[in-house]
Amino acid sequence: MIKKSFAMVALTAGALALGACSGGGREVAASESEGGASGFAADAVIGVSLPWLGTQNWKEAQDLFTTQLTDAGFEPLVQAADNKVPQQQQQIEAMIERGAEVIVVGPIDGTQLGGVLEQAADAGIAVIGYDRLIENTTAVDAVVQFGSIRTGELQGQSLLDGLAASGAEAPYNIELFGGGPADPNAPNFFTGAMSVLQPKIDDGTLVVVSGQTDFTQAATPDWDNAKAQARMDSLLSGNYSDKPVHGVLSPNDGIARAILTASEQAGMDLPVVTGLDAENESLVSIWEGKQWSTVAKPTSDLVGETVELIQALQQGEELPAPDETVANGKKDVAVYQLDPVVVTKDNAREVFADDAARLELLK
Ligand code: BGC
C-alpha cells in the first residue's frame, strides 16, 4: 500500500533531509547517504507516543508498531497517554532520555507538544506525526496520515447516499457531530463533510433541525462517546418529539454507536449514521443493518508507511517527496497521505477480503 518506493528517492521537491528540519545530528544522515553509510544504528530505540487507547485504531497501532519495529530490528518503546497532555509530555521526555533516534507521535492536542518536541529536535531526534498533525512547532519532520479532509468528504457523501437509499423522502432531518476539538483531525473531518453537506442544507434538501451547524456546537470533547450520547439524548428530546431524525453525521464509529444507542433508547427509528475506523463492533452493526457506513483507514498500512520512513532515516536516505505540505502554524510540514475508503454492507466483504479478522465478523 506504500505509494512510493524509497529506491526512487532522487528528491525533486527540495532537500527533505530530516536533519535540515530538525537541527542537531540529522545532517550527518543526509551527507552520509551519498556514501551509503547508516543514519543511525540498525537496532536503535524508536519511541512511539500514542494519545490514548480509547478507539480500536490506537490499540491496533500499539500492537503493530511493537511487532513491525521489532521485525525491522529496532527496539520499540511504545506508550499511550490516556488523553492527558502532561502524561504524553512526560512519556516523550523519557523517550528522549532513553536515546530514541526517532519519536513517532499521535498528539492528544495538536498544539501542546512544542516544548518537549523542541527538546527532541535539539537532541537530533527525528519527529514523525502519526495519524494527526503536530501544530505550532518547527520540531516535526513529517506526518503520516489518511487524508483528513478527504475522510470528511467521504463521510458527508456517505450520509447523502444513505439518506437516498433509506426510502425516506427529502427534505431530510439531520444532526451533525464532530470529534474532539483538540485533535487537528476533528475540524478537518467536519470541514470535509460540510463541503458536501452545506450545499444540500442551502438548497433545502437537508434540514439541521437543532440549527447546530458550527463545529464548536457539534464537537465531542475528548472524543468521548458518553458525551456524544448525552448530546444526542438532548437533541432528540429538544427537537424530535414530533418528527423523525433521518440521518446523523458521525466522525467515528464509537460516536456512531452512541448516537444509535440514544436513538434506540428514545424509541426512534434508527437514523442513517456514518462512522470511521471500521471498528469490529461497528462492522457487526453495519452487517446487521443498524449503522449505515464507516470509513476504513487500515492501521496496518499507516504503521507500515511510518516504519518505511524510519527505515529510510536509519539508512541515512532522504525521505521521498511528500504528497503535500501542510502549514502547521510554524512551518510547512511534509505530509505522507493514504486514501481512506467508505464501507457499507454492500462492499464490506470486498474491502476486507484480505483482513481475516474483520471478514470473520461479516457473516
Ligand atoms: C483518528 C480516528 C479516531 C479518533 C479518536 C482520530 O484522530 O484519526 O481514527 O477514531 O482520533 O481516537
Coordinates of C-alpha atoms and ligand atoms in Angstrom, one line a residue:
M1 CA 0.0 0.0 0.0
I2 CA 3.1 2.2 0.1
K3 CA 2.7 4.6 -2.8
K4 CA 6.4 5.5 -3.2
S5 CA 9.5 3.4 -3.4
F6 CA 12.3 4.6 -1.3
A7 CA 14.6 3.4 -4.0
M8 CA 13.4 6.2 -6.2
V9 CA 14.4 8.8 -3.6
A10 CA 16.1 11.2 -6.0
L11 CA 14.3 14.1 -4.4
T12 CA 12.6 16.5 -6.6
A13 CA 10.8 18.7 -4.1
G14 CA 13.9 20.2 -2.4
A15 CA 16.0 18.6 0.3
L16 CA 13.9 16.9 2.7
A17 CA 16.8 15.5 4.6
L18 CA 15.4 15.4 8.1
G19 CA 18.3 17.0 9.7
A20 CA 17.8 20.2 7.8
C21 CA 14.4 20.4 9.5
S22 CA 15.1 19.2 13.0
G23 CA 18.5 20.6 13.6
G24 CA 21.1 18.6 15.5
G25 CA 22.7 15.5 14.3
R26 CA 20.5 14.5 11.4
E27 CA 22.5 16.5 8.8
V28 CA 25.0 13.6 9.2
A29 CA 22.4 11.3 7.9
A30 CA 21.9 13.3 4.7
S31 CA 25.6 13.6 3.9
E32 CA 26.4 10.0 4.8
S33 CA 23.7 8.8 2.5
E34 CA 25.9 9.6 -0.5
G35 CA 28.5 7.2 0.9
G36 CA 25.8 4.7 1.8
A37 CA 26.6 4.8 5.5
S38 CA 23.8 4.4 8.1
G39 CA 21.9 7.4 9.5
F40 CA 21.8 5.6 12.9
A41 CA 22.2 2.2 14.5
A42 CA 20.0 -0.5 13.0
D43 CA 18.9 -1.6 16.4
A44 CA 18.1 1.9 17.7
V45 CA 15.4 2.7 20.2
I46 CA 12.3 4.1 18.4
G47 CA 9.7 5.9 20.6
V48 CA 6.0 5.8 19.8
S49 CA 3.7 8.1 21.8
L50 CA 0.0 7.4 21.2
P51 CA -2.7 9.7 22.6
W52 CA -4.9 7.1 24.2
L53 CA -6.3 3.6 23.6
G54 CA -9.9 4.6 23.6
T55 CA -10.6 3.6 20.0
Q56 CA -9.7 0.4 18.2
N57 CA -7.2 2.1 15.8
W58 CA -4.9 3.2 18.6
K59 CA -4.9 -0.3 20.2
E60 CA -4.0 -1.7 16.8
A61 CA -1.3 0.9 16.4
Q62 CA 0.2 -0.1 19.8
D63 CA 0.4 -3.8 18.7
L64 CA 1.5 -3.2 15.1
F65 CA 4.3 -0.7 16.0
T66 CA 5.6 -3.1 18.5
T67 CA 5.7 -6.0 16.1
Q68 CA 6.7 -4.1 12.9
L69 CA 9.5 -2.2 14.6
T70 CA 10.8 -5.3 16.3
D71 CA 10.7 -7.2 13.0
A72 CA 12.6 -4.4 11.4
G73 CA 15.4 -4.8 14.0
F74 CA 14.6 -1.8 16.1
E75 CA 13.9 -1.5 19.8
P76 CA 10.4 -0.2 20.2
L77 CA 9.3 1.9 23.1
V78 CA 5.5 2.3 22.6
Q79 CA 3.4 4.2 25.1
A80 CA -0.1 5.6 25.3
A81 CA -1.1 8.6 27.3
D82 CA -4.7 8.2 28.4
N83 CA -5.7 11.5 26.8
K84 CA -3.7 13.5 29.3
V85 CA -1.3 16.0 27.8
P86 CA 1.2 16.2 30.7
Q87 CA 1.4 12.4 30.7
Q88 CA 2.2 12.4 27.0
Q89 CA 4.9 15.1 27.5
Q90 CA 6.5 13.0 30.3
Q91 CA 6.4 9.9 28.1
I92 CA 8.2 11.8 25.3
E93 CA 10.8 13.2 27.7
A94 CA 11.5 9.6 28.9
M95 CA 12.0 8.6 25.2
I96 CA 14.5 11.4 24.7
E97 CA 16.4 10.2 27.8
R98 CA 16.4 6.6 26.6
G99 CA 18.2 7.8 23.5
A100 CA 15.5 7.3 20.9
E101 CA 16.6 8.2 17.3
V102 CA 13.1 8.7 16.1
I103 CA 9.9 9.6 18.0
V104 CA 6.5 8.9 16.4
V105 CA 3.7 11.0 17.9
G106 CA -0.1 10.9 17.7
P107 CA -0.7 14.0 19.7
I108 CA -3.6 14.3 22.1
D109 CA -3.6 18.1 21.5
G110 CA -2.0 19.1 18.2
T111 CA -0.7 22.4 19.7
Q112 CA 0.6 21.3 23.1
L113 CA 3.8 19.4 22.5
G114 CA 6.0 22.2 21.1
G115 CA 8.3 22.4 24.1
V116 CA 9.1 18.7 24.5
L117 CA 9.4 18.1 20.8
E118 CA 11.8 21.0 20.5
Q119 CA 13.9 19.3 23.2
A120 CA 13.8 16.2 21.0
A121 CA 14.8 18.2 17.9
D122 CA 17.7 19.8 19.8
A123 CA 18.9 16.3 20.7
G124 CA 18.9 15.4 17.0
I125 CA 15.9 13.2 17.2
A126 CA 13.6 13.0 14.2
V127 CA 9.9 13.5 15.0
I128 CA 7.1 11.9 12.8
G129 CA 3.5 12.8 13.4
Y130 CA 1.3 9.7 13.2
D131 CA -2.4 9.9 12.1
R132 CA -2.7 13.5 13.5
L133 CA -0.9 16.7 12.5
I134 CA 1.5 18.3 15.0
E135 CA 0.9 22.0 15.1
N136 CA 2.6 25.2 16.1
T137 CA 6.2 23.9 16.2
T138 CA 9.1 23.6 13.8
A139 CA 10.0 20.3 15.6
V140 CA 8.2 18.0 13.3
D141 CA 9.8 16.4 10.3
A142 CA 7.0 14.5 8.6
V143 CA 3.4 13.4 9.2
V144 CA 1.9 10.2 8.0
Q145 CA -1.9 10.1 7.9
F146 CA -5.1 9.3 6.0
G147 CA -6.3 12.5 4.2
S148 CA -8.4 14.1 6.9
I149 CA -10.3 16.5 4.7
R150 CA -10.9 13.6 2.3
T151 CA -12.1 11.4 5.2
G152 CA -14.7 14.1 6.0
E153 CA -15.8 14.4 2.3
L154 CA -16.4 10.6 2.2
Q155 CA -18.4 10.8 5.5
G156 CA -20.6 13.6 4.1
Q157 CA -21.2 11.9 0.8
S158 CA -21.9 8.6 2.5
L159 CA -24.6 10.3 4.6
L160 CA -26.2 11.7 1.5
D161 CA -26.0 8.2 -0.2
G162 CA -27.5 6.6 2.9
L163 CA -30.4 9.0 3.0
A164 CA -31.1 8.4 -0.6
A165 CA -31.1 4.7 -0.1
S166 CA -33.2 4.8 3.1
G167 CA -36.5 5.2 1.3
A168 CA -37.3 8.4 3.2
E169 CA -38.4 11.5 1.3
A170 CA -36.5 14.7 1.2
P171 CA -36.2 17.1 3.0
Y172 CA -34.2 15.0 5.4
N173 CA -33.9 16.0 9.1
I174 CA -30.3 15.6 10.2
E175 CA -27.9 16.4 13.0
L176 CA -24.1 16.9 12.9
F177 CA -21.4 15.5 15.3
G178 CA -17.7 16.3 15.3
G179 CA -14.8 14.8 17.1
G180 CA -12.6 16.1 19.9
P181 CA -11.6 19.7 19.3
A182 CA -8.0 19.4 20.4
D183 CA -7.4 16.8 17.7
P184 CA -6.5 18.6 14.5
N185 CA -8.2 15.8 12.5
A186 CA -11.6 16.6 14.0
P187 CA -12.2 20.1 12.5
N188 CA -10.8 18.8 9.2
F189 CA -13.2 15.8 9.1
F190 CA -16.0 18.3 9.8
T191 CA -14.8 20.8 7.1
G192 CA -14.6 18.0 4.6
A193 CA -18.1 16.7 5.4
M194 CA -19.6 20.2 5.4
S195 CA -18.1 20.9 1.9
V196 CA -20.5 18.2 0.7
L197 CA -23.5 18.8 3.1
Q198 CA -23.6 22.6 3.1
P199 CA -24.9 23.0 -0.5
K200 CA -27.7 20.5 0.4
I201 CA -28.5 22.4 3.5
D202 CA -28.6 25.6 1.4
D203 CA -30.9 24.1 -1.2
G204 CA -33.3 22.7 1.4
T205 CA -32.6 19.0 0.8
L206 CA -31.2 18.7 4.3
V207 CA -32.5 20.4 7.5
V208 CA -30.4 20.5 10.6
V209 CA -33.4 20.7 12.9
S210 CA -31.4 21.8 16.0
G211 CA -29.7 24.6 14.0
Q212 CA -26.3 23.4 15.4
T213 CA -24.2 23.6 12.3
D214 CA -20.9 25.0 13.7
F215 CA -18.0 22.7 14.5
T216 CA -17.9 24.2 18.1
Q217 CA -21.5 23.2 18.6
A218 CA -21.1 19.7 17.0
A219 CA -17.8 18.8 18.6
T220 CA -17.5 15.9 21.1
P221 CA -15.0 16.9 23.8
D222 CA -12.2 14.3 24.1
W223 CA -13.9 12.1 21.5
D224 CA -15.9 10.8 24.5
N225 CA -18.7 8.5 23.4
A226 CA -20.7 9.2 26.6
K227 CA -20.7 12.9 25.9
A228 CA -21.9 12.3 22.3
Q229 CA -24.7 10.1 23.7
A230 CA -25.7 12.8 26.2
R231 CA -25.8 15.4 23.4
M232 CA -27.9 13.1 21.2
D233 CA -30.3 12.5 24.1
S234 CA -30.9 16.2 24.4
L235 CA -31.1 16.8 20.7
L236 CA -33.8 14.2 20.4
S237 CA -35.8 15.3 23.5
G238 CA -35.5 19.0 22.5
N239 CA -36.2 18.8 18.8
Y240 CA -37.7 15.5 17.7
S241 CA -40.8 14.8 19.8
D242 CA -42.9 15.2 16.7
K243 CA -40.7 14.3 13.8
P244 CA -38.1 11.7 12.7
V245 CA -34.4 12.2 12.6
H246 CA -33.4 10.8 9.2
G247 CA -29.6 11.0 9.4
V248 CA -26.6 11.9 11.6
L249 CA -23.1 12.8 10.6
S250 CA -20.8 10.9 13.0
P251 CA -17.0 11.4 12.9
N252 CA -16.1 7.9 14.1
D253 CA -17.5 4.5 15.0
G254 CA -17.6 4.9 18.8
I255 CA -19.7 8.1 18.4
A256 CA -21.9 6.4 15.8
R257 CA -22.8 3.6 18.2
A258 CA -23.5 6.2 20.9
I259 CA -25.9 8.0 18.5
L260 CA -27.6 4.8 17.6
T261 CA -28.0 3.8 21.3
A262 CA -29.5 7.2 22.1
S263 CA -32.0 6.8 19.2
E264 CA -32.9 3.3 20.2
Q265 CA -33.4 4.3 23.9
A266 CA -35.6 7.2 22.7
G267 CA -37.8 4.7 20.8
M268 CA -36.9 6.4 17.4
D269 CA -36.4 4.6 14.1
L270 CA -32.7 4.4 13.6
P271 CA -31.2 7.2 11.6
V272 CA -28.6 6.8 8.8
V273 CA -25.3 7.2 10.7
T274 CA -21.8 7.4 9.3
G275 CA -18.5 6.5 11.0
L276 CA -14.8 6.0 10.9
D277 CA -12.2 3.3 11.7
A278 CA -14.1 0.1 10.7
E279 CA -14.1 -1.0 14.3
N280 CA -15.2 -4.6 15.0
E281 CA -18.4 -3.6 16.8
S282 CA -19.4 -1.2 14.1
L283 CA -18.8 -3.8 11.3
V284 CA -21.2 -6.1 13.1
S285 CA -23.7 -3.3 13.4
I286 CA -23.3 -2.5 9.7
W287 CA -23.7 -6.1 8.8
E288 CA -26.9 -6.2 11.0
G289 CA -28.3 -3.2 9.1
K290 CA -28.0 -0.7 12.0
Q291 CA -25.0 1.6 11.4
W292 CA -25.1 2.7 7.8
S293 CA -21.4 3.2 7.0
T294 CA -17.9 3.6 8.3
V295 CA -14.7 4.8 6.7
A296 CA -11.8 2.3 6.7
K297 CA -8.3 3.7 7.4
P298 CA -6.3 0.5 7.9
T299 CA -3.8 0.9 10.8
S300 CA -1.5 -1.7 9.3
D301 CA -1.0 0.4 6.2
L302 CA -0.4 3.6 8.3
V303 CA 2.1 1.9 10.6
G304 CA 3.8 0.2 7.6
E305 CA 4.3 3.6 5.9
T306 CA 5.7 5.1 9.1
V307 CA 8.1 2.2 9.6
E308 CA 9.3 2.7 6.0
L309 CA 10.1 6.3 6.7
I310 CA 12.0 5.3 9.9
Q311 CA 14.0 2.7 7.9
A312 CA 14.9 5.4 5.3
L313 CA 16.2 7.6 8.1
Q314 CA 18.1 4.7 9.6
Q315 CA 19.8 4.1 6.2
G316 CA 20.6 7.8 6.0
E317 CA 18.4 8.3 3.0
E318 CA 16.5 11.4 2.2
L319 CA 12.7 11.0 2.5
P320 CA 10.7 10.7 -0.7
A321 CA 8.7 13.7 -1.8
P322 CA 5.6 14.1 0.3
D323 CA 2.1 14.0 -1.1
E324 CA 1.6 17.5 0.2
T325 CA 2.9 20.0 2.6
V326 CA 0.6 21.5 5.3
A327 CA 1.1 24.7 7.2
N328 CA 1.1 23.9 10.9
G329 CA 1.4 27.5 12.1
K330 CA 5.2 27.4 12.3
K331 CA 6.3 25.6 9.2
D332 CA 5.1 23.7 6.1
V333 CA 5.1 20.0 7.2
A334 CA 5.7 17.2 4.7
V335 CA 2.6 15.0 4.8
Y336 CA 2.5 11.4 3.5
Q337 CA -1.1 10.6 2.9
L338 CA -3.0 7.4 2.4
D339 CA -6.5 7.1 1.0
P340 CA -9.5 6.1 3.2
V341 CA -12.4 4.0 1.8
V342 CA -16.1 4.1 2.6
V343 CA -17.5 0.8 3.8
T344 CA -21.2 -0.2 3.8
K345 CA -22.9 -3.6 4.0
D346 CA -22.7 -3.7 0.2
N347 CA -18.9 -3.6 -0.2
A348 CA -17.7 -4.7 3.3
R349 CA -16.7 -8.2 2.4
E350 CA -14.8 -6.9 -0.7
V351 CA -13.0 -4.2 1.3
F352 CA -11.8 -6.7 3.9
A353 CA -11.1 -9.6 1.6
D354 CA -7.5 -9.6 2.9
D355 CA -8.4 -8.9 6.6
A356 CA -9.3 -12.3 8.0
A357 CA -10.3 -10.9 11.5
R358 CA -12.7 -8.4 10.1
L359 CA -14.0 -10.8 7.4
E360 CA -14.9 -13.2 10.1
L361 CA -17.4 -10.6 11.5
L362 CA -19.2 -10.3 8.3
K363 CA -21.4 -13.4 8.1
Ligands
BGC1 C1 -8.3 9.2 14.5 C2 -9.5 8.3 14.5 C3 -10.0 8.1 15.9 C4 -10.1 9.4 16.7 C5 -10.4 9.1 18.2 C6 -8.6 10.5 15.3 O1 -7.5 11.3 15.3 O2 -8.0 9.6 13.1 O3 -9.2 7.1 13.8 O4 -11.3 7.5 15.9 O5 -8.9 10.1 16.6 O6 -9.5 8.3 18.8

